[in-house]
Coordinates of C-alpha atoms and ligand atoms in Angstrom, one line a residue:
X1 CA 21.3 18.6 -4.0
X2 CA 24.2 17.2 -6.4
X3 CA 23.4 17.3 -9.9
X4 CA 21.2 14.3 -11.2
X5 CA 22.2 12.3 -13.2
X6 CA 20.0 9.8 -16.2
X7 CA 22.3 6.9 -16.8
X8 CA 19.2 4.4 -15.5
X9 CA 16.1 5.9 -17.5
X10 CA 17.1 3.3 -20.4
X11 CA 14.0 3.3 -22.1
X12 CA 13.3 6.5 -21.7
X13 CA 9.4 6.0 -21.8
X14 CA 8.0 8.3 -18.6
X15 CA 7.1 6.3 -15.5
X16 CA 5.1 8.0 -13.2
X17 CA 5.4 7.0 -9.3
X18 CA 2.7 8.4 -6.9
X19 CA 3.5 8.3 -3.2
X20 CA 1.1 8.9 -0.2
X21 CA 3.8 9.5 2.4
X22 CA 1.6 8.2 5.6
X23 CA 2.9 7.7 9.0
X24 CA 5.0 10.3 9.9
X25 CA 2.5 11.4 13.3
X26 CA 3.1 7.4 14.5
X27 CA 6.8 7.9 13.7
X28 CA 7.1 10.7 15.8
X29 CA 4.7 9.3 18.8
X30 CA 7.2 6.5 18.5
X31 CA 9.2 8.4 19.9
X32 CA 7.5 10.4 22.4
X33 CA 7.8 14.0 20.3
X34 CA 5.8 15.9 18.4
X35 CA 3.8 15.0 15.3
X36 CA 5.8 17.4 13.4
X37 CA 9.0 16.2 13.6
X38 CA 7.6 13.2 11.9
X39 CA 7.0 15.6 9.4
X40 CA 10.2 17.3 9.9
X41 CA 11.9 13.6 9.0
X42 CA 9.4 13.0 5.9
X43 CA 10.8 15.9 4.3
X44 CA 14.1 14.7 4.7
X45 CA 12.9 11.4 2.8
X46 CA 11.7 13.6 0.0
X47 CA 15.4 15.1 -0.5
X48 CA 16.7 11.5 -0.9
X49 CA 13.8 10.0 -3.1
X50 CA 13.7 12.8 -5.5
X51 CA 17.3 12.6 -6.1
X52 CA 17.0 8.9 -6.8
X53 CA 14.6 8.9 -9.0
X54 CA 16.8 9.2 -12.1
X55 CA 18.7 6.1 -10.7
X56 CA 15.7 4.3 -10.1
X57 CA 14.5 5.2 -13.8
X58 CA 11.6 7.2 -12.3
X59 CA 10.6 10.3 -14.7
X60 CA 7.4 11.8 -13.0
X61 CA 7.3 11.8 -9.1
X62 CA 3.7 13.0 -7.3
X63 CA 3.8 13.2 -3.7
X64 CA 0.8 13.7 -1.5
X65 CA 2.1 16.2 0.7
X66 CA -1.7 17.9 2.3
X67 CA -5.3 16.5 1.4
X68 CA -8.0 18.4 1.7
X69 CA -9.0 16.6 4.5
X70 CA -5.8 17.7 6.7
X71 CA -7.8 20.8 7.6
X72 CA -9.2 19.1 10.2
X73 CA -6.1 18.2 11.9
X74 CA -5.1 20.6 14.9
X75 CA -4.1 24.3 14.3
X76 CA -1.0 23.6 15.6
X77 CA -0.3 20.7 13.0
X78 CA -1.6 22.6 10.0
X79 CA 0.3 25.4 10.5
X80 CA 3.7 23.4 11.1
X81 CA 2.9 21.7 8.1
X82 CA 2.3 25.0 5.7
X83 CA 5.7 26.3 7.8
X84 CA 7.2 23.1 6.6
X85 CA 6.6 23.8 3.3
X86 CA 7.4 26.9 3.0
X87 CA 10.7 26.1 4.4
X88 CA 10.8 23.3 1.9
X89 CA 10.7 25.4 -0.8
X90 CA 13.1 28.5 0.5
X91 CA 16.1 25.4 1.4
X92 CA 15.3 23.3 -1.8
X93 CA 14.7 25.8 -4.5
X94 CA 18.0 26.5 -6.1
X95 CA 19.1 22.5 -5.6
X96 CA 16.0 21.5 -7.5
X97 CA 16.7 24.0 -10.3
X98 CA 20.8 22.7 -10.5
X99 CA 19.3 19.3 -10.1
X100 CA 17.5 19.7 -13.2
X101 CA 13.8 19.1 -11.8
X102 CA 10.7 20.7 -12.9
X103 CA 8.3 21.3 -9.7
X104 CA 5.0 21.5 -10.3
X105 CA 1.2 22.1 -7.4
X106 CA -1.5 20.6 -7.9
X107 CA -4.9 20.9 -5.6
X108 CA -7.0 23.8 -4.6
X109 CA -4.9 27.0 -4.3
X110 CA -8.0 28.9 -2.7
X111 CA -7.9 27.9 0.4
X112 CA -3.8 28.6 0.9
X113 CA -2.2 31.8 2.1
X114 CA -1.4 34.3 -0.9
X115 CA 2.3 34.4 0.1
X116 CA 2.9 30.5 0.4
X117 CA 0.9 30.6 -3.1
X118 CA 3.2 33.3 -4.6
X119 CA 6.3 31.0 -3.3
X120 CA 4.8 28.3 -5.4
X121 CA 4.3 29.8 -8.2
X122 CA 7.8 31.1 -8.5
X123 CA 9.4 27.7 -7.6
X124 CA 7.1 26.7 -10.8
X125 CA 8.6 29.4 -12.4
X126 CA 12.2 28.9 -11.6
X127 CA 12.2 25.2 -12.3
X128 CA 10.1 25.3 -15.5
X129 CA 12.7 24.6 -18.2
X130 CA 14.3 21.4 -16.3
X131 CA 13.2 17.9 -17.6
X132 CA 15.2 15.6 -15.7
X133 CA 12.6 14.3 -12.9
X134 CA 9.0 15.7 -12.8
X135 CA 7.7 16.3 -9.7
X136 CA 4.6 17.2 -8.7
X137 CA 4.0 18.4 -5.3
X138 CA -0.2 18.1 -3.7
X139 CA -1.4 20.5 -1.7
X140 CA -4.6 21.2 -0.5
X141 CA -5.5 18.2 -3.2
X142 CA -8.5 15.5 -3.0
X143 CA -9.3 13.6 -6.2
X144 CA -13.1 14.2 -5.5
X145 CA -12.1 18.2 -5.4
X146 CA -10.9 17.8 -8.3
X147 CA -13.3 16.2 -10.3
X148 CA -15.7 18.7 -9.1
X149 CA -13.6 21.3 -10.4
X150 CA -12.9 20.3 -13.5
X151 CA -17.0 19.3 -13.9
X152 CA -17.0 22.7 -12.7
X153 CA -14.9 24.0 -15.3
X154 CA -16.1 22.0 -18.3
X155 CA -19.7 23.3 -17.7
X156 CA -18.7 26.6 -17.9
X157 CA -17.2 26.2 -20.9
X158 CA -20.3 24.5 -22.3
X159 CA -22.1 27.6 -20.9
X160 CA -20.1 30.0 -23.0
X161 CA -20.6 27.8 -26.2
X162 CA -17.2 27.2 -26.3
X163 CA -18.0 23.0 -26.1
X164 CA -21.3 21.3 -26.2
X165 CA -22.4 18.3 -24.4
X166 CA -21.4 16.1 -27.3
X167 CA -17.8 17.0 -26.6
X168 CA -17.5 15.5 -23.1
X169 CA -15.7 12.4 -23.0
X170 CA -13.0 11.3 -20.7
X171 CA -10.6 13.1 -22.7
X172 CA -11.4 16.3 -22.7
X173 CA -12.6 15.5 -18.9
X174 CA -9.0 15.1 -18.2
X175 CA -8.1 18.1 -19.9
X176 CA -9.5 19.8 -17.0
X177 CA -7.8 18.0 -14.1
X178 CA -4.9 19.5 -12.2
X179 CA -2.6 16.7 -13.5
X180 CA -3.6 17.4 -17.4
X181 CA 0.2 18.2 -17.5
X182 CA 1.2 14.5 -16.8
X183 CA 1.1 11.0 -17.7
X184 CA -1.1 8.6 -15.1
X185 CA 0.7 7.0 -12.5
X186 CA 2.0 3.7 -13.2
X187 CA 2.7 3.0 -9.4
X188 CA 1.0 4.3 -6.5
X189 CA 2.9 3.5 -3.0
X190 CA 1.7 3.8 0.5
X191 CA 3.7 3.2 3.7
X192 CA 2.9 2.8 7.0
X193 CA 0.2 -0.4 6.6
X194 CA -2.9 1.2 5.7
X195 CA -4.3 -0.3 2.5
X196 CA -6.5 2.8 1.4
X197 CA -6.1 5.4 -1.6
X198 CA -7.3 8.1 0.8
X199 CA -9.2 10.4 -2.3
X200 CA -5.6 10.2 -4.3
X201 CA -5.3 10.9 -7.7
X202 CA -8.6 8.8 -8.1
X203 CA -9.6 9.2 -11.7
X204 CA -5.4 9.1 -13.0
X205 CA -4.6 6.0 -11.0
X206 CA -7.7 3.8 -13.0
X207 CA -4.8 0.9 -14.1
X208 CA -1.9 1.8 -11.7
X209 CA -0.3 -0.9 -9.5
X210 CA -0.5 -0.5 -6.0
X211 CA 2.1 -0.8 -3.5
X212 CA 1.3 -1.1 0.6
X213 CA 4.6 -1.5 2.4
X214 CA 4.5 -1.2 6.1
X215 CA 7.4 1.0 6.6
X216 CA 6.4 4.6 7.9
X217 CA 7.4 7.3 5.6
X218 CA 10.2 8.7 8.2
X219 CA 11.7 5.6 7.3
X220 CA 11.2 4.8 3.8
X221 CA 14.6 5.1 2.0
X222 CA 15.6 5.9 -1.2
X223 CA 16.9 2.3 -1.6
X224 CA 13.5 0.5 -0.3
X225 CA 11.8 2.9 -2.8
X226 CA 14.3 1.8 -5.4
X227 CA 13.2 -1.6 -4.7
X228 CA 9.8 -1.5 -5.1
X229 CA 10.2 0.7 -8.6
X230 CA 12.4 -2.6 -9.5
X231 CA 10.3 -4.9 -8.8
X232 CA 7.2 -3.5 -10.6
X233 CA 9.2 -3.9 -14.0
X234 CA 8.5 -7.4 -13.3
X235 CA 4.9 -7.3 -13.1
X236 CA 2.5 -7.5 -16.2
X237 CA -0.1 -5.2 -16.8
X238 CA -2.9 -5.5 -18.9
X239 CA -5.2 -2.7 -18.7
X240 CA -8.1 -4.7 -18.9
X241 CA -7.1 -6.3 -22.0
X242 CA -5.8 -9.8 -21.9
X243 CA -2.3 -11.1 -22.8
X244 CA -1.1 -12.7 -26.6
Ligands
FPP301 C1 0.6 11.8 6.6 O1 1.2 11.2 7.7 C2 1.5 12.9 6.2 C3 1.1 14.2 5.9 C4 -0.3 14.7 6.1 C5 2.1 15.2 5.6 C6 3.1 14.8 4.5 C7 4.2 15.8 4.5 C8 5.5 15.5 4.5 C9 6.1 14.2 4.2 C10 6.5 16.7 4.7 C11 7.0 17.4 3.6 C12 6.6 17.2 2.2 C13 7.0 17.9 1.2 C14 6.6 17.7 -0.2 C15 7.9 19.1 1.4 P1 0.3 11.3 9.1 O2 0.7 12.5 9.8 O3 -1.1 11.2 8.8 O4 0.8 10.0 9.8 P2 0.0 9.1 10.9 O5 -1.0 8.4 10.1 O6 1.1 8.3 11.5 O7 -0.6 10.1 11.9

């Protein structure tokens, strides 16, 4: 990966896109071959969006890359999918770090193989002192998971005396979330039709925009996603509030 550049982040506020890469099975149906090349292809569309994000002015990437409801996809497709990423990680590492982005997991770790968990960890590790594009990689993440956890989490603490009950607000809440490292998403895109948040950053994305374009992730380009990140600078949010 060449090295990025940050000629377009102008403001230099963070914006935080959130993409649930969908259609990557239909893609490869399409075509008569196997669900995982779709998910060979998506990959490949992750090289090129990451790289544009700079360009695009597009500080904090999150990509849903494995829900915790993929499990119950076939054993064939789940375990081309954590070979996938494995392989992700192995080609992409070193490009990532000369790149200048910072990788970050978020989701469950329980559930994955020690090894690929030891493979995230270091890419964590590698990439921690970079700043140029955040990205934040899901796996083996459901916003409802989550939330339990951190509930989870929280209580215990309250259990230990280290917070009482008085303390709970949404802020510490979110102090307990996976994503406590990052800013909420301004954007959240889908592809490939379906109009559904599918259990995605659900407590983060409470005022994000949404974006549902029909093109399936295999075939989402940098410059489509460039486009869309454009053309929300023209929207208005409010956040519930009402304009002067
Ligand atoms: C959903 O499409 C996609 C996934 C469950 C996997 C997403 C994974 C990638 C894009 C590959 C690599 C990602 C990284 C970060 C290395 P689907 O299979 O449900 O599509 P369908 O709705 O057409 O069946």
């Amino acid at each position: 990966m060449a090295k990025i550049t940050t000629s377009a982040q102008s403001s230099g506020a963070p914006f935080h896109v959130a993409c649930i890469m969908d259609g990557n099975g239909r893609w490869a149906q399409m075509r008569g071959r196997p669900r995982l090349v779709g998910h060979h292809m998506g990959a490949k569309r992750v090289r090129e969006i990451v790289q544009r994000c700079p360009d695009a002015g597009v500080t904090h990437l999150t990509l849903f890359a494995f829900s915790t409801e993929n499990w119950k996809r076939t054993q064939t497709e789940v375990a081309g999918l954590m070979r996938l990423f494995r392989r992700y990680i192995i080609n992409e590492a070193k490009g990532l770090k000369n790149a200048g982005v910072r990788v970050r997991f978020i989701g469950d770790r329980i559930r994955l193989e020690d090894s690929l968990v030891k493979m995230m960890d270091d890419l964590e590790m590698l990439t921690a002192d970079n700043s140029s594009v955040h990205l934040t990689i899901a796996l083996n993440y459901g916003g409802r998971d989550e939330v339990t956890r951190a509930a989870r989490r929280l209580a215990y603490e309250i259990e230990q005396g280290e917070l009482t009950h008085k303390d709970v607000d949404a802020e510490t809440l979110a102090r307990f979330l996976d994503t406590r490292f990052l800013p909420d998403p301004d954007l959240v895109i889908r592809t490939s039709g379906e109009a559904r948040i599918s259990n995605f950053l659900l407590w983060q994305s409470a005022y994000a925009e949404y974006e549902f374009i029909d093109t399936l992730w295999p075939d989402f380009s940098a410059d489509e996603f460039q486009r869309i990140v454009e053309s929300y600078g023209s929207r208005e949010r409010r956040f519930g509030g009402v304009t002067a």
